[in-house]
């Protein structure tokens, strides 16, 4: 299913079930659902909603998938903490998922979104991950007219940034 969905987005034939809703509410709900997993690995999730509401016109199920995949990734790589920040910047709802684990090297920052690409320290299948989660994030984000990138947060944490256009007023 994952490869099929990515392929549909890549081919431009995916159909979005788009409706208007608040991104902040979906992120809060997604974190509530993911919190038990994060708690099991000792990585509590802090949520910061800088702006409210953040209206987007998007496919709720697929945006949830973006959030969930980024939280799963953060849970696998965090040492102790995960932070999720949602804010409005320049006509976009911006989702930042940070973890206090190792940052992604400059050489890997584009490759990390390729299908089946996994960083050397994440190749242990016991830790989970097939190398598709971030490729799905990129395809779904682009399908919504947005962008995704990985960078360093100002405090040195690893940060994934998703930008999705706000709904037209």
mmCIF file with all atom_site columns, C-alpha atoms in Angstrom:
data_model
loop_
_atom_site.group_PDB
_atom_site.id
_atom_site.type_symbol
_atom_site.label_atom_id
_atom_site.label_alt_id
_atom_site.label_comp_id
_atom_site.label_asym_id
_atom_site.label_entity_id
_atom_site.label_seq_id
_atom_site.pdbx_PDB_ins_code
_atom_site.Cartn_x
_atom_site.Cartn_y
_atom_site.Cartn_z
_atom_site.occupancy
_atom_site.B_iso_or_equiv
_atom_site.pdbx_formal_charge
_atom_site.auth_seq_id
_atom_site.auth_comp_id
_atom_site.auth_asym_id
_atom_site.auth_atom_id
_atom_site.pdbx_PDB_model_num
ATOM 1   C CA . UNK A 1 1   ? 0.000   0.000  0.000   1.00 0.00 ? 1   UNK A CA 1
ATOM 2   C CA . UNK A 1 2   ? 2.788   2.446  0.876   1.00 0.00 ? 2   UNK A CA 1
ATOM 3   C CA . UNK A 1 3   ? 4.627   2.026  -2.428  1.00 0.00 ? 3   UNK A CA 1
ATOM 4   C CA . UNK A 1 4   ? 1.354   2.240  -4.340  1.00 0.00 ? 4   UNK A CA 1
ATOM 5   C CA . UNK A 1 5   ? 0.435   5.496  -2.617  1.00 0.00 ? 5   UNK A CA 1
ATOM 6   C CA . UNK A 1 6   ? 3.861   7.025  -3.286  1.00 0.00 ? 6   UNK A CA 1
ATOM 7   C CA . UNK A 1 7   ? 3.655   5.916  -6.923  1.00 0.00 ? 7   UNK A CA 1
ATOM 8   C CA . UNK A 1 8   ? 0.217   7.501  -7.328  1.00 0.00 ? 8   UNK A CA 1
ATOM 9   C CA . UNK A 1 9   ? 1.485   10.817 -5.986  1.00 0.00 ? 9   UNK A CA 1
ATOM 10  C CA . UNK A 1 10  ? 4.624   10.629 -8.128  1.00 0.00 ? 10  UNK A CA 1
ATOM 11  C CA . UNK A 1 11  ? 2.495   9.978  -11.224 1.00 0.00 ? 11  UNK A CA 1
ATOM 12  C CA . UNK A 1 12  ? 0.094   12.809 -10.336 1.00 0.00 ? 12  UNK A CA 1
ATOM 13  C CA . UNK A 1 13  ? -2.932  10.489 -10.194 1.00 0.00 ? 13  UNK A CA 1
ATOM 14  C CA . UNK A 1 14  ? -3.546  10.447 -6.435  1.00 0.00 ? 14  UNK A CA 1
ATOM 15  C CA . UNK A 1 15  ? -6.903  11.858 -5.396  1.00 0.00 ? 15  UNK A CA 1
ATOM 16  C CA . UNK A 1 16  ? -7.030  13.921 -2.232  1.00 0.00 ? 16  UNK A CA 1
ATOM 17  C CA . UNK A 1 17  ? -10.127 13.926 -0.042  1.00 0.00 ? 17  UNK A CA 1
ATOM 18  C CA . UNK A 1 18  ? -9.515  17.573 0.794   1.00 0.00 ? 18  UNK A CA 1
ATOM 19  C CA . UNK A 1 19  ? -11.571 19.525 3.279   1.00 0.00 ? 19  UNK A CA 1
ATOM 20  C CA . UNK A 1 20  ? -10.939 22.586 5.456   1.00 0.00 ? 20  UNK A CA 1
ATOM 21  C CA . UNK A 1 21  ? -9.858  21.998 9.053   1.00 0.00 ? 21  UNK A CA 1
ATOM 22  C CA . UNK A 1 22  ? -7.374  23.143 11.689  1.00 0.00 ? 22  UNK A CA 1
ATOM 23  C CA . UNK A 1 23  ? -3.859  21.663 11.472  1.00 0.00 ? 23  UNK A CA 1
ATOM 24  C CA . UNK A 1 24  ? -3.158  22.377 15.148  1.00 0.00 ? 24  UNK A CA 1
ATOM 25  C CA . UNK A 1 25  ? -6.084  20.214 16.273  1.00 0.00 ? 25  UNK A CA 1
ATOM 26  C CA . UNK A 1 26  ? -4.965  17.306 14.093  1.00 0.00 ? 26  UNK A CA 1
ATOM 27  C CA . UNK A 1 27  ? -1.398  17.552 15.378  1.00 0.00 ? 27  UNK A CA 1
ATOM 28  C CA . UNK A 1 28  ? -2.591  17.568 18.993  1.00 0.00 ? 28  UNK A CA 1
ATOM 29  C CA . UNK A 1 29  ? -4.733  14.473 18.346  1.00 0.00 ? 29  UNK A CA 1
ATOM 30  C CA . UNK A 1 30  ? -1.884  12.719 16.501  1.00 0.00 ? 30  UNK A CA 1
ATOM 31  C CA . UNK A 1 31  ? 0.469   13.318 19.414  1.00 0.00 ? 31  UNK A CA 1
ATOM 32  C CA . UNK A 1 32  ? -2.127  11.971 21.880  1.00 0.00 ? 32  UNK A CA 1
ATOM 33  C CA . UNK A 1 33  ? -2.325  8.770  19.835  1.00 0.00 ? 33  UNK A CA 1
ATOM 34  C CA . UNK A 1 34  ? 1.477   8.463  19.492  1.00 0.00 ? 34  UNK A CA 1
ATOM 35  C CA . UNK A 1 35  ? 2.298   9.345  23.113  1.00 0.00 ? 35  UNK A CA 1
ATOM 36  C CA . UNK A 1 36  ? 2.070   5.772  24.504  1.00 0.00 ? 36  UNK A CA 1
ATOM 37  C CA . UNK A 1 37  ? 4.754   4.592  22.053  1.00 0.00 ? 37  UNK A CA 1
ATOM 38  C CA . UNK A 1 38  ? 6.953   7.578  22.877  1.00 0.00 ? 38  UNK A CA 1
ATOM 39  C CA . UNK A 1 39  ? 6.453   6.910  26.601  1.00 0.00 ? 39  UNK A CA 1
ATOM 40  C CA . UNK A 1 40  ? 7.547   3.268  26.167  1.00 0.00 ? 40  UNK A CA 1
ATOM 41  C CA . UNK A 1 41  ? 10.875  4.368  24.737  1.00 0.00 ? 41  UNK A CA 1
ATOM 42  C CA . UNK A 1 42  ? 11.222  7.162  27.300  1.00 0.00 ? 42  UNK A CA 1
ATOM 43  C CA . UNK A 1 43  ? 10.703  10.073 24.901  1.00 0.00 ? 43  UNK A CA 1
ATOM 44  C CA . UNK A 1 44  ? 7.875   12.341 26.066  1.00 0.00 ? 44  UNK A CA 1
ATOM 45  C CA . UNK A 1 45  ? 6.427   14.597 23.360  1.00 0.00 ? 45  UNK A CA 1
ATOM 46  C CA . UNK A 1 46  ? 6.096   18.312 24.022  1.00 0.00 ? 46  UNK A CA 1
ATOM 47  C CA . UNK A 1 47  ? 3.597   20.137 21.772  1.00 0.00 ? 47  UNK A CA 1
ATOM 48  C CA . UNK A 1 48  ? 3.860   23.882 21.110  1.00 0.00 ? 48  UNK A CA 1
ATOM 49  C CA . UNK A 1 49  ? 1.059   25.550 19.141  1.00 0.00 ? 49  UNK A CA 1
ATOM 50  C CA . UNK A 1 50  ? 2.294   29.059 18.393  1.00 0.00 ? 50  UNK A CA 1
ATOM 51  C CA . UNK A 1 51  ? -0.771  30.087 16.389  1.00 0.00 ? 51  UNK A CA 1
ATOM 52  C CA . UNK A 1 52  ? -4.380  28.990 16.504  1.00 0.00 ? 52  UNK A CA 1
ATOM 53  C CA . UNK A 1 53  ? -6.301  28.291 14.355  1.00 0.00 ? 53  UNK A CA 1
ATOM 54  C CA . UNK A 1 54  ? -4.244  27.138 11.364  1.00 0.00 ? 54  UNK A CA 1
ATOM 55  C CA . UNK A 1 55  ? -6.811  26.452 8.635   1.00 0.00 ? 55  UNK A CA 1
ATOM 56  C CA . UNK A 1 56  ? -5.655  24.163 5.839   1.00 0.00 ? 56  UNK A CA 1
ATOM 57  C CA . UNK A 1 57  ? -7.527  22.534 2.981   1.00 0.00 ? 57  UNK A CA 1
ATOM 58  C CA . UNK A 1 58  ? -6.087  19.054 2.897   1.00 0.00 ? 58  UNK A CA 1
ATOM 59  C CA . UNK A 1 59  ? -6.741  15.339 3.161   1.00 0.00 ? 59  UNK A CA 1
ATOM 60  C CA . UNK A 1 60  ? -7.013  14.751 6.903   1.00 0.00 ? 60  UNK A CA 1
ATOM 61  C CA . UNK A 1 61  ? -6.015  11.051 6.692   1.00 0.00 ? 61  UNK A CA 1
ATOM 62  C CA . UNK A 1 62  ? -2.898  11.827 4.697   1.00 0.00 ? 62  UNK A CA 1
ATOM 63  C CA . UNK A 1 63  ? -1.858  14.759 6.873   1.00 0.00 ? 63  UNK A CA 1
ATOM 64  C CA . UNK A 1 64  ? -2.287  12.490 9.886   1.00 0.00 ? 64  UNK A CA 1
ATOM 65  C CA . UNK A 1 65  ? 0.025   10.022 8.117   1.00 0.00 ? 65  UNK A CA 1
ATOM 66  C CA . UNK A 1 66  ? 2.653   12.749 7.686   1.00 0.00 ? 66  UNK A CA 1
ATOM 67  C CA . UNK A 1 67  ? 2.491   13.622 11.381  1.00 0.00 ? 67  UNK A CA 1
ATOM 68  C CA . UNK A 1 68  ? 2.507   9.981  12.466  1.00 0.00 ? 68  UNK A CA 1
ATOM 69  C CA . UNK A 1 69  ? 5.488   9.044  10.259  1.00 0.00 ? 69  UNK A CA 1
ATOM 70  C CA . UNK A 1 70  ? 7.495   12.008 11.577  1.00 0.00 ? 70  UNK A CA 1
ATOM 71  C CA . UNK A 1 71  ? 6.610   11.095 15.174  1.00 0.00 ? 71  UNK A CA 1
ATOM 72  C CA . UNK A 1 72  ? 7.559   7.452  14.571  1.00 0.00 ? 72  UNK A CA 1
ATOM 73  C CA . UNK A 1 73  ? 10.880  8.588  13.114  1.00 0.00 ? 73  UNK A CA 1
ATOM 74  C CA . UNK A 1 74  ? 11.516  10.934 16.044  1.00 0.00 ? 74  UNK A CA 1
ATOM 75  C CA . UNK A 1 75  ? 10.650  8.189  18.531  1.00 0.00 ? 75  UNK A CA 1
ATOM 76  C CA . UNK A 1 76  ? 13.221  5.855  16.948  1.00 0.00 ? 76  UNK A CA 1
ATOM 77  C CA . UNK A 1 77  ? 16.003  8.443  17.007  1.00 0.00 ? 77  UNK A CA 1
ATOM 78  C CA . UNK A 1 78  ? 15.370  10.528 20.142  1.00 0.00 ? 78  UNK A CA 1
ATOM 79  C CA . UNK A 1 79  ? 17.629  10.121 23.129  1.00 0.00 ? 79  UNK A CA 1
ATOM 80  C CA . UNK A 1 80  ? 15.098  11.431 25.634  1.00 0.00 ? 80  UNK A CA 1
ATOM 81  C CA . UNK A 1 81  ? 12.787  14.084 24.202  1.00 0.00 ? 81  UNK A CA 1
ATOM 82  C CA . UNK A 1 82  ? 10.628  15.008 21.215  1.00 0.00 ? 82  UNK A CA 1
ATOM 83  C CA . UNK A 1 83  ? 9.176   18.430 20.490  1.00 0.00 ? 83  UNK A CA 1
ATOM 84  C CA . UNK A 1 84  ? 6.402   19.247 18.015  1.00 0.00 ? 84  UNK A CA 1
ATOM 85  C CA . UNK A 1 85  ? 5.887   22.889 17.051  1.00 0.00 ? 85  UNK A CA 1
ATOM 86  C CA . UNK A 1 86  ? 3.101   24.171 14.816  1.00 0.00 ? 86  UNK A CA 1
ATOM 87  C CA . UNK A 1 87  ? 2.937   27.787 13.662  1.00 0.00 ? 87  UNK A CA 1
ATOM 88  C CA . UNK A 1 88  ? 1.935   30.032 10.786  1.00 0.00 ? 88  UNK A CA 1
ATOM 89  C CA . UNK A 1 89  ? 4.680   31.542 8.612   1.00 0.00 ? 89  UNK A CA 1
ATOM 90  C CA . UNK A 1 90  ? 4.299   33.393 5.307   1.00 0.00 ? 90  UNK A CA 1
ATOM 91  C CA . UNK A 1 91  ? 0.965   31.892 4.283   1.00 0.00 ? 91  UNK A CA 1
ATOM 92  C CA . UNK A 1 92  ? 1.872   28.360 5.375   1.00 0.00 ? 92  UNK A CA 1
ATOM 93  C CA . UNK A 1 93  ? 1.061   26.125 8.303   1.00 0.00 ? 93  UNK A CA 1
ATOM 94  C CA . UNK A 1 94  ? 4.460   24.922 9.496   1.00 0.00 ? 94  UNK A CA 1
ATOM 95  C CA . UNK A 1 95  ? 4.930   21.666 11.381  1.00 0.00 ? 95  UNK A CA 1
ATOM 96  C CA . UNK A 1 96  ? 8.309   21.063 13.036  1.00 0.00 ? 96  UNK A CA 1
ATOM 97  C CA . UNK A 1 97  ? 9.099   17.707 14.625  1.00 0.00 ? 97  UNK A CA 1
ATOM 98  C CA . UNK A 1 98  ? 12.322  17.808 16.633  1.00 0.00 ? 98  UNK A CA 1
ATOM 99  C CA . UNK A 1 99  ? 14.165  15.114 18.538  1.00 0.00 ? 99  UNK A CA 1
ATOM 100 C CA . UNK A 1 100 ? 17.250  15.320 20.714  1.00 0.00 ? 100 UNK A CA 1
ATOM 101 C CA . UNK A 1 101 ? 19.012  12.491 18.873  1.00 0.00 ? 101 UNK A CA 1
ATOM 102 C CA . UNK A 1 102 ? 21.749  12.748 16.286  1.00 0.00 ? 102 UNK A CA 1
ATOM 103 C CA . UNK A 1 103 ? 21.227  15.298 13.516  1.00 0.00 ? 103 UNK A CA 1
ATOM 104 C CA . UNK A 1 104 ? 21.239  14.290 9.852   1.00 0.00 ? 104 UNK A CA 1
ATOM 105 C CA . UNK A 1 105 ? 24.492  15.032 8.020   1.00 0.00 ? 105 UNK A CA 1
ATOM 106 C CA . UNK A 1 106 ? 24.439  17.508 5.137   1.00 0.00 ? 106 UNK A CA 1
ATOM 107 C CA . UNK A 1 107 ? 25.260  14.656 2.724   1.00 0.00 ? 107 UNK A CA 1
ATOM 108 C CA . UNK A 1 108 ? 22.157  12.707 3.785   1.00 0.00 ? 108 UNK A CA 1
ATOM 109 C CA . UNK A 1 109 ? 19.637  15.555 3.975   1.00 0.00 ? 109 UNK A CA 1
ATOM 110 C CA . UNK A 1 110 ? 18.220  15.034 0.479   1.00 0.00 ? 110 UNK A CA 1
ATOM 111 C CA . UNK A 1 111 ? 18.780  11.273 0.342   1.00 0.00 ? 111 UNK A CA 1
ATOM 112 C CA . UNK A 1 112 ? 16.870  10.632 3.570   1.00 0.00 ? 112 UNK A CA 1
ATOM 113 C CA . UNK A 1 113 ? 13.601  11.174 1.647   1.00 0.00 ? 113 UNK A CA 1
ATOM 114 C CA . UNK A 1 114 ? 14.446  8.548  -0.996  1.00 0.00 ? 114 UNK A CA 1
ATOM 115 C CA . UNK A 1 115 ? 12.594  5.236  -0.951  1.00 0.00 ? 115 UNK A CA 1
ATOM 116 C CA . UNK A 1 116 ? 14.316  2.565  1.153   1.00 0.00 ? 116 UNK A CA 1
ATOM 117 C CA . UNK A 1 117 ? 17.146  4.898  2.183   1.00 0.00 ? 117 UNK A CA 1
ATOM 118 C CA . UNK A 1 118 ? 18.145  4.452  5.802   1.00 0.00 ? 118 UNK A CA 1
ATOM 119 C CA . UNK A 1 119 ? 20.937  6.061  7.733   1.00 0.00 ? 119 UNK A CA 1
ATOM 120 C CA . UNK A 1 120 ? 23.658  3.661  8.853   1.00 0.00 ? 120 UNK A CA 1
ATOM 121 C CA . UNK A 1 121 ? 22.656  3.956  12.517  1.00 0.00 ? 121 UNK A CA 1
ATOM 122 C CA . UNK A 1 122 ? 19.019  3.140  11.599  1.00 0.00 ? 122 UNK A CA 1
ATOM 123 C CA . UNK A 1 123 ? 19.688  -0.014 9.604   1.00 0.00 ? 123 UNK A CA 1
ATOM 124 C CA . UNK A 1 124 ? 18.909  -2.304 12.512  1.00 0.00 ? 124 UNK A CA 1
ATOM 125 C CA . UNK A 1 125 ? 15.462  -3.708 11.685  1.00 0.00 ? 125 UNK A CA 1
ATOM 126 C CA . UNK A 1 126 ? 14.855  -4.353 15.385  1.00 0.00 ? 126 UNK A CA 1
ATOM 127 C CA . UNK A 1 127 ? 14.536  -0.584 15.793  1.00 0.00 ? 127 UNK A CA 1
ATOM 128 C CA . UNK A 1 128 ? 11.836  -0.508 13.119  1.00 0.00 ? 128 UNK A CA 1
ATOM 129 C CA . UNK A 1 129 ? 11.577  1.288  9.849   1.00 0.00 ? 129 UNK A CA 1
ATOM 130 C CA . UNK A 1 130 ? 11.585  0.115  6.282   1.00 0.00 ? 130 UNK A CA 1
ATOM 131 C CA . UNK A 1 131 ? 13.071  3.209  4.707   1.00 0.00 ? 131 UNK A CA 1
ATOM 132 C CA . UNK A 1 132 ? 9.665   4.270  3.356   1.00 0.00 ? 132 UNK A CA 1
ATOM 133 C CA . UNK A 1 133 ? 8.337   6.515  6.126   1.00 0.00 ? 133 UNK A CA 1
ATOM 134 C CA . UNK A 1 134 ? 10.130  9.700  5.102   1.00 0.00 ? 134 UNK A CA 1
ATOM 135 C CA . UNK A 1 135 ? 9.570   9.017  1.380   1.00 0.00 ? 135 UNK A CA 1
ATOM 136 C CA . UNK A 1 136 ? 5.852   8.860  2.174   1.00 0.00 ? 136 UNK A CA 1
ATOM 137 C CA . UNK A 1 137 ? 6.102   12.124 4.119   1.00 0.00 ? 137 UNK A CA 1
ATOM 138 C CA . UNK A 1 138 ? 7.714   13.817 1.131   1.00 0.00 ? 138 UNK A CA 1
ATOM 139 C CA . UNK A 1 139 ? 5.196   12.474 -1.413  1.00 0.00 ? 139 UNK A CA 1
ATOM 140 C CA . UNK A 1 140 ? 2.166   13.349 0.707   1.00 0.00 ? 140 UNK A CA 1
ATOM 141 C CA . UNK A 1 141 ? 3.518   16.803 1.551   1.00 0.00 ? 141 UNK A CA 1
ATOM 142 C CA . UNK A 1 142 ? 4.259   17.594 -2.089  1.00 0.00 ? 142 UNK A CA 1
ATOM 143 C CA . UNK A 1 143 ? 0.819   16.270 -3.024  1.00 0.00 ? 143 UNK A CA 1
ATOM 144 C CA . UNK A 1 144 ? -0.619  18.996 -0.804  1.00 0.00 ? 144 UNK A CA 1
ATOM 145 C CA . UNK A 1 145 ? 1.501   21.685 -2.470  1.00 0.00 ? 145 UNK A CA 1
ATOM 146 C CA . UNK A 1 146 ? 3.952   21.743 0.430   1.00 0.00 ? 146 UNK A CA 1
ATOM 147 C CA . UNK A 1 147 ? 7.591   21.052 1.178   1.00 0.00 ? 147 UNK A CA 1
ATOM 148 C CA . UNK A 1 148 ? 9.539   18.982 3.690   1.00 0.00 ? 148 UNK A CA 1
ATOM 149 C CA . UNK A 1 149 ? 13.143  19.353 4.803   1.00 0.00 ? 149 UNK A CA 1
ATOM 150 C CA . UNK A 1 150 ? 15.471  18.195 7.553   1.00 0.00 ? 150 UNK A CA 1
ATOM 151 C CA . UNK A 1 151 ? 17.812  20.574 9.350   1.00 0.00 ? 151 UNK A CA 1
ATOM 152 C CA . UNK A 1 152 ? 19.284  21.336 12.767  1.00 0.00 ? 152 UNK A CA 1
ATOM 153 C CA . UNK A 1 153 ? 17.071  23.119 15.297  1.00 0.00 ? 153 UNK A CA 1
ATOM 154 C CA . UNK A 1 154 ? 18.627  26.183 16.982  1.00 0.00 ? 154 UNK A CA 1
ATOM 155 C CA . UNK A 1 155 ? 19.277  24.095 20.121  1.00 0.00 ? 155 UNK A CA 1
ATOM 156 C CA . UNK A 1 156 ? 21.162  21.437 18.108  1.00 0.00 ? 156 UNK A CA 1
ATOM 157 C CA . UNK A 1 157 ? 18.311  18.925 17.923  1.00 0.00 ? 157 UNK A CA 1
ATOM 158 C CA . UNK A 1 158 ? 17.346  17.193 14.680  1.00 0.00 ? 158 UNK A CA 1
ATOM 159 C CA . UNK A 1 159 ? 14.398  19.000 13.013  1.00 0.00 ? 159 UNK A CA 1
ATOM 160 C CA . UNK A 1 160 ? 11.992  17.969 10.260  1.00 0.00 ? 160 UNK A CA 1
ATOM 161 C CA . UNK A 1 161 ? 9.985   20.871 8.806   1.00 0.00 ? 161 UNK A CA 1
ATOM 162 C CA . UNK A 1 162 ? 6.772   20.459 6.808   1.00 0.00 ? 162 UNK A CA 1
ATOM 163 C CA . UNK A 1 163 ? 5.174   23.506 5.182   1.00 0.00 ? 163 UNK A CA 1
ATOM 164 C CA . UNK A 1 164 ? 1.619   23.295 3.846   1.00 0.00 ? 164 UNK A CA 1
ATOM 165 C CA . UNK A 1 165 ? -0.234  26.268 2.324   1.00 0.00 ? 165 UNK A CA 1
ATOM 166 C CA . UNK A 1 166 ? -2.944  27.766 4.535   1.00 0.00 ? 166 UNK A CA 1
ATOM 167 C CA . UNK A 1 167 ? -6.519  27.573 3.282   1.00 0.00 ? 167 UNK A CA 1
ATOM 168 C CA . UNK A 1 168 ? -7.701  30.537 1.255   1.00 0.00 ? 168 UNK A CA 1
ATOM 169 C CA . UNK A 1 169 ? -9.589  32.975 3.442   1.00 0.00 ? 169 UNK A CA 1
#
